[in-house]
Coordinates of C-alpha atoms in Angstrom, one line a residue:
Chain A
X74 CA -3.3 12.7 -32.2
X75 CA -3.0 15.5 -34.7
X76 CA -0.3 18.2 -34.3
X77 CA -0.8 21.3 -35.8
X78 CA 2.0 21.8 -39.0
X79 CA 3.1 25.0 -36.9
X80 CA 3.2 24.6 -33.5
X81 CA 6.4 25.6 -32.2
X82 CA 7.0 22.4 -30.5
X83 CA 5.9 19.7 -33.6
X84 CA 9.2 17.7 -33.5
X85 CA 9.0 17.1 -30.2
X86 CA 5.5 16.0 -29.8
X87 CA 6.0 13.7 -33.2
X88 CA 8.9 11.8 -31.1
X89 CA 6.9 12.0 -28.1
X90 CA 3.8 10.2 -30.1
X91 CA 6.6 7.9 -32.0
X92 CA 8.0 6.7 -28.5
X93 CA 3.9 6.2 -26.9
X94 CA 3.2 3.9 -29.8
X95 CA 6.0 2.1 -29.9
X96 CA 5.6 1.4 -26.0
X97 CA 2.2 0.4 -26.7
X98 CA 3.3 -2.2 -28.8
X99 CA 5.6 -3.9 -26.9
X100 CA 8.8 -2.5 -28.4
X101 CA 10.0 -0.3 -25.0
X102 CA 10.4 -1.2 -21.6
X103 CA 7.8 1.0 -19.1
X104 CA 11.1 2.8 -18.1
X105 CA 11.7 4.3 -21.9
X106 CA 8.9 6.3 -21.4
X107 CA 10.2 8.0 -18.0
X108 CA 13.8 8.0 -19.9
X109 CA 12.3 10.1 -22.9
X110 CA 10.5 12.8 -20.4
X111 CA 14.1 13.3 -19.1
X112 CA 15.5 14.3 -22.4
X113 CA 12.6 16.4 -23.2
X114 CA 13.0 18.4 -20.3
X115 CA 16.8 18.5 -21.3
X116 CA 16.4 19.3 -24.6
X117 CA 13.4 22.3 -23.3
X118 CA 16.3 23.5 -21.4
X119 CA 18.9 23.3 -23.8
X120 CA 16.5 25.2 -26.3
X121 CA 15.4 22.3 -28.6
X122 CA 18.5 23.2 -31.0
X123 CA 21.8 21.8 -31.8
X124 CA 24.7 24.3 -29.9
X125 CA 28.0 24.8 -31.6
X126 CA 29.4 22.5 -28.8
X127 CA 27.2 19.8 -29.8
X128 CA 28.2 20.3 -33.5
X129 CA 31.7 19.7 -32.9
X130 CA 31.0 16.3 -30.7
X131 CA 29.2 15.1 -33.6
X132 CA 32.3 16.4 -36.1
X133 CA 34.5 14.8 -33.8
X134 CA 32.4 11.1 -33.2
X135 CA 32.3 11.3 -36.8
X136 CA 36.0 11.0 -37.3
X137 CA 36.7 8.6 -34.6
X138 CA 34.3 5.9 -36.6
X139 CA 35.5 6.7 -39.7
X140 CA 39.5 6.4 -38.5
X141 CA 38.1 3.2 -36.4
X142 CA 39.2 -0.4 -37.2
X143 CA 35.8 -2.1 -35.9
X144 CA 33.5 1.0 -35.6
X145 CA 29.8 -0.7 -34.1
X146 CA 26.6 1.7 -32.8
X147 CA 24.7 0.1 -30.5
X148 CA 20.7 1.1 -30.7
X149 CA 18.4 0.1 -27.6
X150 CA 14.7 0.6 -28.0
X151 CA 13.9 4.2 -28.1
X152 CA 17.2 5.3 -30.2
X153 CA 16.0 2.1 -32.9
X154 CA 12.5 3.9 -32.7
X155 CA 13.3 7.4 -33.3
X156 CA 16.4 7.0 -35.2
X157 CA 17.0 3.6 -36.9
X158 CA 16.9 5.0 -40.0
X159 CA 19.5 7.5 -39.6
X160 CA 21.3 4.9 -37.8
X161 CA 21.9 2.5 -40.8
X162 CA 22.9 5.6 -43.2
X163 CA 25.1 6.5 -41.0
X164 CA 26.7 2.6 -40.6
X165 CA 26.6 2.4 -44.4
X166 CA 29.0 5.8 -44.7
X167 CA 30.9 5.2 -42.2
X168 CA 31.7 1.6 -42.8
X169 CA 30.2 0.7 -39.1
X170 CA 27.9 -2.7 -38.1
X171 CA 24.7 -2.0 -35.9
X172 CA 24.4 -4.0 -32.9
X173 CA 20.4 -3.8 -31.4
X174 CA 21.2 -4.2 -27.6
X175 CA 18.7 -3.5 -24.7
X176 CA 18.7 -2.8 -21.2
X177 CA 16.0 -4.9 -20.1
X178 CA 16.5 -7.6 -22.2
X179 CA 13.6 -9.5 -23.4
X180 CA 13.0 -12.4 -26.1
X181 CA 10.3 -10.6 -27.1
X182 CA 11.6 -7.3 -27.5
X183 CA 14.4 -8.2 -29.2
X184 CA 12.2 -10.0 -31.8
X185 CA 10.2 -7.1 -32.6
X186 CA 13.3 -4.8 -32.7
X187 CA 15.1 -6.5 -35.1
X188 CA 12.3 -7.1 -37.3
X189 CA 11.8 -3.1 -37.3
X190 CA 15.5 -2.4 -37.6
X191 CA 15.5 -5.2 -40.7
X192 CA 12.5 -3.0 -41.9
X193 CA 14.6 0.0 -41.9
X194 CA 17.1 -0.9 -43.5
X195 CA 15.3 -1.8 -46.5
X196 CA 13.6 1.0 -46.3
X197 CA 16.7 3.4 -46.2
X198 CA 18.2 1.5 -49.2
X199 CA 15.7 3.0 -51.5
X200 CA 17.2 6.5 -51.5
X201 CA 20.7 7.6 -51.8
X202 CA 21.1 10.7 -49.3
X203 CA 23.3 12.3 -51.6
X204 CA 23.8 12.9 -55.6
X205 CA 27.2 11.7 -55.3
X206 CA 26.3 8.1 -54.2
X207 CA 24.6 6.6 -57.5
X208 CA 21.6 4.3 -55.8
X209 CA 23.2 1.2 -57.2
X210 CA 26.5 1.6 -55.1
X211 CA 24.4 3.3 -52.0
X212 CA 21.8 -0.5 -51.9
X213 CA 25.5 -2.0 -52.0
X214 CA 26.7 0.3 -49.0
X215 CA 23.4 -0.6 -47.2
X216 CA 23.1 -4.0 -47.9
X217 CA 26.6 -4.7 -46.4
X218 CA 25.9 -3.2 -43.1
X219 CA 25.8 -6.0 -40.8
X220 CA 23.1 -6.3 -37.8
X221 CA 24.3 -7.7 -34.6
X222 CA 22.0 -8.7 -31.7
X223 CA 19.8 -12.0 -32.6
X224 CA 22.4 -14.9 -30.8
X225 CA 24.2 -12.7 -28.0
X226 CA 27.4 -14.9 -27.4
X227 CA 29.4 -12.9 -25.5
X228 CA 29.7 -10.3 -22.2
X229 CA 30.4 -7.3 -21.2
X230 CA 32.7 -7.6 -18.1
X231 CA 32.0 -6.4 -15.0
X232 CA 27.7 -6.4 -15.8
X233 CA 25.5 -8.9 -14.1
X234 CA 22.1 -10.8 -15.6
X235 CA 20.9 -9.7 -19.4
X236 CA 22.6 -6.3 -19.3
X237 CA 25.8 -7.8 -19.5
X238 CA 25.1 -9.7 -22.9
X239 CA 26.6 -8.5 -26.4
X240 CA 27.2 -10.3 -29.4
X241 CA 31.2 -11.3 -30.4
X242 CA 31.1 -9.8 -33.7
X243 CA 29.6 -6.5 -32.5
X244 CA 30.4 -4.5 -29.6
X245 CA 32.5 -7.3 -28.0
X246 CA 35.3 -6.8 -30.4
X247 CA 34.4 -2.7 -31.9
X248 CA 37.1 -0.4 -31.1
X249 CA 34.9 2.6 -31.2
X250 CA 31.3 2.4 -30.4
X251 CA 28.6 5.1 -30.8
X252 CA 25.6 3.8 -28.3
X253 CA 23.6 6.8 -28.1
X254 CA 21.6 6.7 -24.8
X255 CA 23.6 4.5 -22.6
X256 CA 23.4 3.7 -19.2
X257 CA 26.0 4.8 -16.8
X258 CA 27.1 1.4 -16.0
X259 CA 27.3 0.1 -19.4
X260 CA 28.9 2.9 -20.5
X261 CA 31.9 2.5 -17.3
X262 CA 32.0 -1.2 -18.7
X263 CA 32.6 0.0 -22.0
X264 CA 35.3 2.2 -21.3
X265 CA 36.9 -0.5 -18.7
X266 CA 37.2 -2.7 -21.9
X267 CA 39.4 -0.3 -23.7
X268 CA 37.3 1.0 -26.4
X269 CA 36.2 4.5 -27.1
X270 CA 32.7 5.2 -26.4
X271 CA 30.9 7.6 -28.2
X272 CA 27.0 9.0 -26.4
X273 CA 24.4 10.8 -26.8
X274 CA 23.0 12.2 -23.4
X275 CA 21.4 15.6 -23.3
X276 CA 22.3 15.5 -19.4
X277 CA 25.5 16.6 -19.1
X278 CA 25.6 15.6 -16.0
X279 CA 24.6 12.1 -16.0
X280 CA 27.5 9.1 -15.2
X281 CA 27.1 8.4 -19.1
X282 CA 27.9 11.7 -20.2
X283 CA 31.2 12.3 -17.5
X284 CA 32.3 8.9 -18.3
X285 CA 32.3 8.9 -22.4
X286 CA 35.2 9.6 -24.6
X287 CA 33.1 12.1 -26.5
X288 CA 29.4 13.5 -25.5
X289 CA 27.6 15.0 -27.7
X290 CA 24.8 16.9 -25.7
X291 CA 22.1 16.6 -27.7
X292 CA 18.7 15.1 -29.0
X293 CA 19.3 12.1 -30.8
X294 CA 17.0 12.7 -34.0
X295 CA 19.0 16.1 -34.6
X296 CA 22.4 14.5 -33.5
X297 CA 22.5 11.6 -36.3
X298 CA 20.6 13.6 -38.9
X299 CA 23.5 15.6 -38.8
X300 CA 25.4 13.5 -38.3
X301 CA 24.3 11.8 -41.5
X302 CA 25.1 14.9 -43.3
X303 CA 28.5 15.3 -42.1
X304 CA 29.4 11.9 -42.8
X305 CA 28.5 12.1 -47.0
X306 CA 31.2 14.5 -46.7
X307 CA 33.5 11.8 -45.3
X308 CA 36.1 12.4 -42.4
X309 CA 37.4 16.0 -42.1
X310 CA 40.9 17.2 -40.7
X311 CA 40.1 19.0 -37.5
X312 CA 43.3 18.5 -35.7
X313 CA 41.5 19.1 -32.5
X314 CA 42.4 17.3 -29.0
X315 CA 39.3 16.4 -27.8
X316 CA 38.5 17.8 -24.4
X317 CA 35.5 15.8 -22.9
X318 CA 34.9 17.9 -20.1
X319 CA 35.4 21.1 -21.8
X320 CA 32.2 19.8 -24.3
X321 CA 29.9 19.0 -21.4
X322 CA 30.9 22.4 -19.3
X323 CA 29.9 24.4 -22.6
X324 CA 26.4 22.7 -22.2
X325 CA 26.1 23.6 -19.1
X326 CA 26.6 27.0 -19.8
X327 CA 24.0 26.8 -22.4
X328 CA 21.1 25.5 -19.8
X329 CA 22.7 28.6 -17.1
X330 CA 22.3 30.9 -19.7
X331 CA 19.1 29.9 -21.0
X332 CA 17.7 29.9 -17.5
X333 CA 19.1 33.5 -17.2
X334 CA 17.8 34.6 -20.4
X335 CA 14.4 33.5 -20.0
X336 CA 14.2 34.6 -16.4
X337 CA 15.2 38.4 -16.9
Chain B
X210 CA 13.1 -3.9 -7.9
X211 CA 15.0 -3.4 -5.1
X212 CA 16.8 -0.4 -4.4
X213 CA 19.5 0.0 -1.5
X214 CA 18.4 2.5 1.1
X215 CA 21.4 4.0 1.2
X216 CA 21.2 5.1 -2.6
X217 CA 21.6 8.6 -3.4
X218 CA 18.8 8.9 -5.3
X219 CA 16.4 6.6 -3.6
X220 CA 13.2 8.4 -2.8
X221 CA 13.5 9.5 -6.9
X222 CA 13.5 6.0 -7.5
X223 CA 10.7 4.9 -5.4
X224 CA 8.4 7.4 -6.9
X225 CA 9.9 6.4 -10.7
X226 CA 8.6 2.4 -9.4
X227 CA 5.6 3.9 -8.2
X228 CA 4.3 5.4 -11.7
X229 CA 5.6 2.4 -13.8
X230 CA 3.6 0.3 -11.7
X231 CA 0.4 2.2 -11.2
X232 CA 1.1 2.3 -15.0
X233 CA 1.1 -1.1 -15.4
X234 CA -2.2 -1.5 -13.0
X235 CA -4.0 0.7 -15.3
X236 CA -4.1 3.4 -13.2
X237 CA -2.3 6.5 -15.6
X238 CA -2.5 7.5 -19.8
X239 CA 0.6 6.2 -21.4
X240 CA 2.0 10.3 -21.5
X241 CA 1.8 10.0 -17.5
X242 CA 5.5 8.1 -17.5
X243 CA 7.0 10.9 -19.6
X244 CA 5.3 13.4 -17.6
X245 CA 6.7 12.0 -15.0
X246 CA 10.6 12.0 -16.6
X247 CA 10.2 15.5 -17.2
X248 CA 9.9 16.1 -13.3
X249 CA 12.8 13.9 -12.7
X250 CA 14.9 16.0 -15.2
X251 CA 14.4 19.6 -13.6
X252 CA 14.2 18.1 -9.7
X253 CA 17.6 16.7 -10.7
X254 CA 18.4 20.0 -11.7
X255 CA 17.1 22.2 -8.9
X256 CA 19.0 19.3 -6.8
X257 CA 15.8 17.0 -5.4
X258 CA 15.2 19.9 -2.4
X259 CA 12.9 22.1 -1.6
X260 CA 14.1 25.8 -2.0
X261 CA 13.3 28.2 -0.1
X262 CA 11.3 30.1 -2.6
X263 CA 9.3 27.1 -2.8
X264 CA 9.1 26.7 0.7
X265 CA 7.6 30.4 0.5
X266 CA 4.8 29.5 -2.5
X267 CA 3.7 26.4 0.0
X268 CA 2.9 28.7 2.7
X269 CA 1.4 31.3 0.3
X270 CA -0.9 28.0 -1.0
X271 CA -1.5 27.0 2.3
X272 CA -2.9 30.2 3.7
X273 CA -5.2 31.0 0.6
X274 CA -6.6 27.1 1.5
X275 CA -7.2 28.5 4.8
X276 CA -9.0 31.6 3.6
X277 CA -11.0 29.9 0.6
X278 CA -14.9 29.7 1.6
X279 CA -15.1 26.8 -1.0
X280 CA -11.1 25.0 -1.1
X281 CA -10.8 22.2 -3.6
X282 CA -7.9 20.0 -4.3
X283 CA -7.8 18.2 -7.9
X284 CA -6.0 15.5 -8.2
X285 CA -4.9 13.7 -11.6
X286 CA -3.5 9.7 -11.9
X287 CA 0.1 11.2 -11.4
X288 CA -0.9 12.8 -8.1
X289 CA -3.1 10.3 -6.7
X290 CA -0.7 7.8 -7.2
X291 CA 2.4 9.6 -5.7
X292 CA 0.8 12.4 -2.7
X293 CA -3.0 11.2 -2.5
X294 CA -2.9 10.3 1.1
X295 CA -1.2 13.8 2.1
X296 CA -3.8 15.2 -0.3
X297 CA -6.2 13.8 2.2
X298 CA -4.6 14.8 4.8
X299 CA -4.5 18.0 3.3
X300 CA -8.5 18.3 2.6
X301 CA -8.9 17.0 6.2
X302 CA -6.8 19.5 7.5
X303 CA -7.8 23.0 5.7
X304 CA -11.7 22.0 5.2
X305 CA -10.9 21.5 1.3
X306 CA -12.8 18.7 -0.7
X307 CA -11.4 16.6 -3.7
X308 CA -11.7 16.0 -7.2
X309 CA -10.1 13.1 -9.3
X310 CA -10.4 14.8 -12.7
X311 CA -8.0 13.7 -15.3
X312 CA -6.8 14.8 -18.5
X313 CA -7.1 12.0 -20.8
X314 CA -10.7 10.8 -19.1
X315 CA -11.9 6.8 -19.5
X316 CA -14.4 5.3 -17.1
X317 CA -11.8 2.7 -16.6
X318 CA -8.7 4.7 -15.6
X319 CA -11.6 7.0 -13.4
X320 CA -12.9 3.9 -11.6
X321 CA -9.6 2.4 -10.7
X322 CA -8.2 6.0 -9.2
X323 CA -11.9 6.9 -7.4
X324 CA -11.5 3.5 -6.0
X325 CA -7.4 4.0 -4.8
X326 CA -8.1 7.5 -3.2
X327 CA -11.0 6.1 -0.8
X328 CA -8.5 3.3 0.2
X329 CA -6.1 5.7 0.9
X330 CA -8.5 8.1 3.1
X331 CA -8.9 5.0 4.9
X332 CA -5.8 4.7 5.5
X333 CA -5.3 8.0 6.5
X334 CA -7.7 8.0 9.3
X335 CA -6.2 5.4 11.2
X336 CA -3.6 7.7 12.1
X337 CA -3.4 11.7 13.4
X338 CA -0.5 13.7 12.0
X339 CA -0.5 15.6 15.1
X340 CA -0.6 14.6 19.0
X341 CA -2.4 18.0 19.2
X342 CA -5.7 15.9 17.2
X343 CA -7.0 13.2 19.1
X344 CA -7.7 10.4 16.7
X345 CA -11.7 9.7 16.9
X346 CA -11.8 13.8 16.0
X347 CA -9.2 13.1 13.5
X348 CA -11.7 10.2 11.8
X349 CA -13.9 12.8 11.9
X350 CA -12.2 15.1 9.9
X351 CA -11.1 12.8 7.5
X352 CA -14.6 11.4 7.1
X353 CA -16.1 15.1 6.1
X354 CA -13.8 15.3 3.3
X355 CA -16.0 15.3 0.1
X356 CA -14.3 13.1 -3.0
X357 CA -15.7 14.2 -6.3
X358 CA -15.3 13.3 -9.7
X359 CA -17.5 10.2 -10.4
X360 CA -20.3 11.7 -11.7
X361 CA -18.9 15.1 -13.6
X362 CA -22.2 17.4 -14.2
X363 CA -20.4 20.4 -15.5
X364 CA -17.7 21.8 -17.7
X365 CA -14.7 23.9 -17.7
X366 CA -15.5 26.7 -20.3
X367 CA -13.4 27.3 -23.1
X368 CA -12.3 23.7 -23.2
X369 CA -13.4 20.8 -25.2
X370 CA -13.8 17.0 -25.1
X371 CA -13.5 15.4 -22.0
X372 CA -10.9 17.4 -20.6
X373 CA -13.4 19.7 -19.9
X374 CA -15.2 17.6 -17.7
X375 CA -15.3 18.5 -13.9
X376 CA -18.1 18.0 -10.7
X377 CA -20.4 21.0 -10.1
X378 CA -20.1 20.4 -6.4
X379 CA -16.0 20.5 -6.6
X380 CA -13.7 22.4 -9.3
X381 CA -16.3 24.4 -10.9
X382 CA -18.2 25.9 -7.6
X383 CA -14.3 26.3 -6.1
X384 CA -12.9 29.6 -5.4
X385 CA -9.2 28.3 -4.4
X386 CA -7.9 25.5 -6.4
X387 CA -5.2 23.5 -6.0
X388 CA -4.2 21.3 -8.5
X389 CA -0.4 20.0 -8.8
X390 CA 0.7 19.0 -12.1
X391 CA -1.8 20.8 -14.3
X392 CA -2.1 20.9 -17.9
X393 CA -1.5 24.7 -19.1
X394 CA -4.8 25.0 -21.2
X395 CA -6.5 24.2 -18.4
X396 CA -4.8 26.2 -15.9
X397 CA -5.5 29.0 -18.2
X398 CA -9.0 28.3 -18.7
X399 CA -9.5 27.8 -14.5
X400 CA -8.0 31.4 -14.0
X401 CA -10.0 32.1 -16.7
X402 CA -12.9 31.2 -14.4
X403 CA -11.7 34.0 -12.1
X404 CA -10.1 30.9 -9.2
X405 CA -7.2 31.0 -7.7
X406 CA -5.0 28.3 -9.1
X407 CA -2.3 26.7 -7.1
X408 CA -0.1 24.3 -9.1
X409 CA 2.9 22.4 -8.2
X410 CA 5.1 22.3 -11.0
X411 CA 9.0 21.5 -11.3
X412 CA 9.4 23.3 -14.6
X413 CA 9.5 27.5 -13.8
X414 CA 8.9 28.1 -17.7
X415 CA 6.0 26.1 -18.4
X416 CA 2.8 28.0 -19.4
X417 CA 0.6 26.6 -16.3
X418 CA 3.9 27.8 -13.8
X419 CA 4.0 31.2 -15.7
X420 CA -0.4 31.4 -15.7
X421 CA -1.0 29.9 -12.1
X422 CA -1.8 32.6 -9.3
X423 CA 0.9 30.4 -6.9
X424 CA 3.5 28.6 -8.2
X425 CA 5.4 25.5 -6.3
X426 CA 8.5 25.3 -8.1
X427 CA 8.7 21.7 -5.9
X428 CA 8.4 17.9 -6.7
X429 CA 4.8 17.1 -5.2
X430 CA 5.0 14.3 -2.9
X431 CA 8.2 16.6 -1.1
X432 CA 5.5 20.0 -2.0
X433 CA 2.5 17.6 -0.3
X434 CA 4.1 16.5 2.7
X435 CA 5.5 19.9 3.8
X436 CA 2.2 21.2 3.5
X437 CA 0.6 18.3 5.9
X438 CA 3.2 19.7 8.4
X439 CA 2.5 23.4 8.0
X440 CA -1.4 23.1 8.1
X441 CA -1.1 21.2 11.3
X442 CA -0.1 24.5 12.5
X443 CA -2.4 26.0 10.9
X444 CA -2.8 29.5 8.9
X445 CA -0.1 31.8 9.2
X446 CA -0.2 35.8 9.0
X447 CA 2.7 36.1 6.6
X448 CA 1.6 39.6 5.1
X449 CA 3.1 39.0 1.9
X450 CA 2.1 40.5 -1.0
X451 CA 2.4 37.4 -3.2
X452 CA 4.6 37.9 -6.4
X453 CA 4.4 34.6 -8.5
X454 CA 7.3 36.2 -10.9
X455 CA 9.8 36.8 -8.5
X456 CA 8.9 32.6 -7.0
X457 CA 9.2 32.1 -11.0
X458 CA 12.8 33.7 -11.2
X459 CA 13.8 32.8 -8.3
X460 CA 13.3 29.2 -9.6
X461 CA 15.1 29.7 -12.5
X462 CA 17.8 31.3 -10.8
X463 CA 18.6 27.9 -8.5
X464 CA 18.9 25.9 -11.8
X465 CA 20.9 28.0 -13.4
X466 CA 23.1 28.1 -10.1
X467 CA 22.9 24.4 -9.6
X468 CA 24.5 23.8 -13.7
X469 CA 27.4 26.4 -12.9
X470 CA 28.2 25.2 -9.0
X471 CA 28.7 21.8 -11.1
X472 CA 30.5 22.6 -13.9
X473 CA 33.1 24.9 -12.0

């Protein structure tokens, strides 16, 4: 499929294409598909554009893995398709391990996401994403992120069957974790184990985004490029309290008043 | 899968089952799962109900199927697979005929949906949805309805490729169309055509909501089986001057209450 350079809606359609192809071969559960519909219609409502809100979850996930002991992000399939790259820059800054960990666990799946995540990797060590980081010291950075997820050995508590598996090293022992598109259960299970979980849900409404530490309401290309960005800068003093609730209340007042906009 | 009956959500998730499998079967294109997500999202939103500004646009749609001298409903994979026995119903009741005419057109996926919608109007006929029809006039009713779609002779003007496709004896002789979940160049080029399009759409902004002469702000198996109900009754004088903006902003207006109810 060709997208015309300026249609208004390119990025979208890009990830949309990136998330078909992927399920077609064999890296996505059926569900992923239905999944990344949802956020579209999210992110359509939320006006395809990071809010201020938004900016400041990301600021403020940003600190909590750099001031972590054990940070880990978690990728399933579709946040491995669309952002694995962004995903190990991000590890590399911020001194954080990737763990791949899926829903619907399959041998299969797991094979072929590795493989691309490995692929990644080497492919983001080629370019330093800023002129501060000489390349030599940035293929170092990369080279020492670890990835978690080919011999799970441990379990969440409190999950049943495949969804409960994680791997010692990785999430079972991370203080904070950034799992960007987690599943309300998981991300209860997380919590219940002490650690600070970091998501990225464009629903502020969903049992993910009410039961995080920090939400960042947003779609997750735009959330860890920026992210990314932020983090060559290193951590920042905000001295803010973090207020969960007042983050995903500000998003909903961005889909009200987007509806009301558009409707008057 | 099996899902509790007393789960909140549990009709949503028996359609969601319904589309990954038809999916699997080889029934729907690849985009039909997100297309389907995208619905999920903004019925989540406008609380998986039907509003009373929808239940307004059904009977509007309902009584221009009654007046239509040549009624046709089109139905795509989504459609078929979720609301094609009330679309039968439907076309039995109000003298319409219908079309399988899909987007993304192969022979296979057109074989394997022609051959599910005359199992389903077989299935239809074996039971009245009113004690007011007696069930051999019923059969009869059922058996008149015309399905097209197997042997397209015509096209769509303005439109190109395959989408363009559609049966000279259904969509393109039609005067009243009603087509849920409608692409918007093609529900532009069908008004274009001088029909009057009825679409069922959950998204109030999209161009085939904002270009359709009736708009059903309403998920379509909830926007199909009302209908069955109504047109048991049959046509209604309503006298309404029909304003599809005022359904449109109305629409709006229910999401936009629906994020602030929840986030006071």
């Amino acid at each position: 499929m060709t997208i015309p350079d300026d249609h208004p809606r390119r990025k979208s359609l890009l990830s949309r294409q990136k998330i078909v192809d992927a399920q077609a071969a064999g890296l996505l559960a059926d569900s992923a598909l239905i999944a990344h519909g949802r956020g579209e219609a999210f992110d359509y409502l939320i006006g395809e554009r990071t809010t201020d809100s938004a900016k400041r979850a990301e600021r403020e996930a940003l600190n909590r893995l750099f001031r972590a002991k054990s940070p880990v992000i978690s990728m399933n399939g579709n946040t491995t398709v669309l952002a694995g790259r962004e995903a190990i820059c991000l590890a590399a800054l911020t001194g954080s391990s990737v763990e791949i960990n899926i829903f619907y666990r399959t041998d299969d799946r797991m094979r072929l996401l590795l493989a691309e995540i490995h692929r990644m990797k080497d492919y983001v060590m080629k370019k330093s994403p800023s002129d501060e980081i000489e390349l030599e010291r940035w293929k170092d950075m990369v080279k020492s992120v670890k990835i978690h997820g080919e011999n799970p050995d441990a379990k969440i508590p409190h999950l049943e069957g495949p969804r409960a598996l994680c791997c010692s090293q990785g999430i079972f022992q991370a203080d904070v974790i950034l799992v960007p598109l987690e599943d309300g259960d998981r991300c209860e299970a997380l919590v219940a184990m002490g650690k600070e979980v970091i998501v990225v849900d464009l629903n502020p409404l969903s049992r993910t985004s009410t039961t995080a530490s920090v939400t960042i309401v947003d779609e997750v290309i735009r959330a860890m490029q920026r992210m990314v960005i932020m983090a060559v800068e290193g951590p920042l003093n905000t001295d803010q309290d973090w207020d969960n609730r007042a983050a995903l209340v500000d998003a909903l007042d961005e889909i009200g008043r987007s509806t009301k906009l558009l409707s008057s």
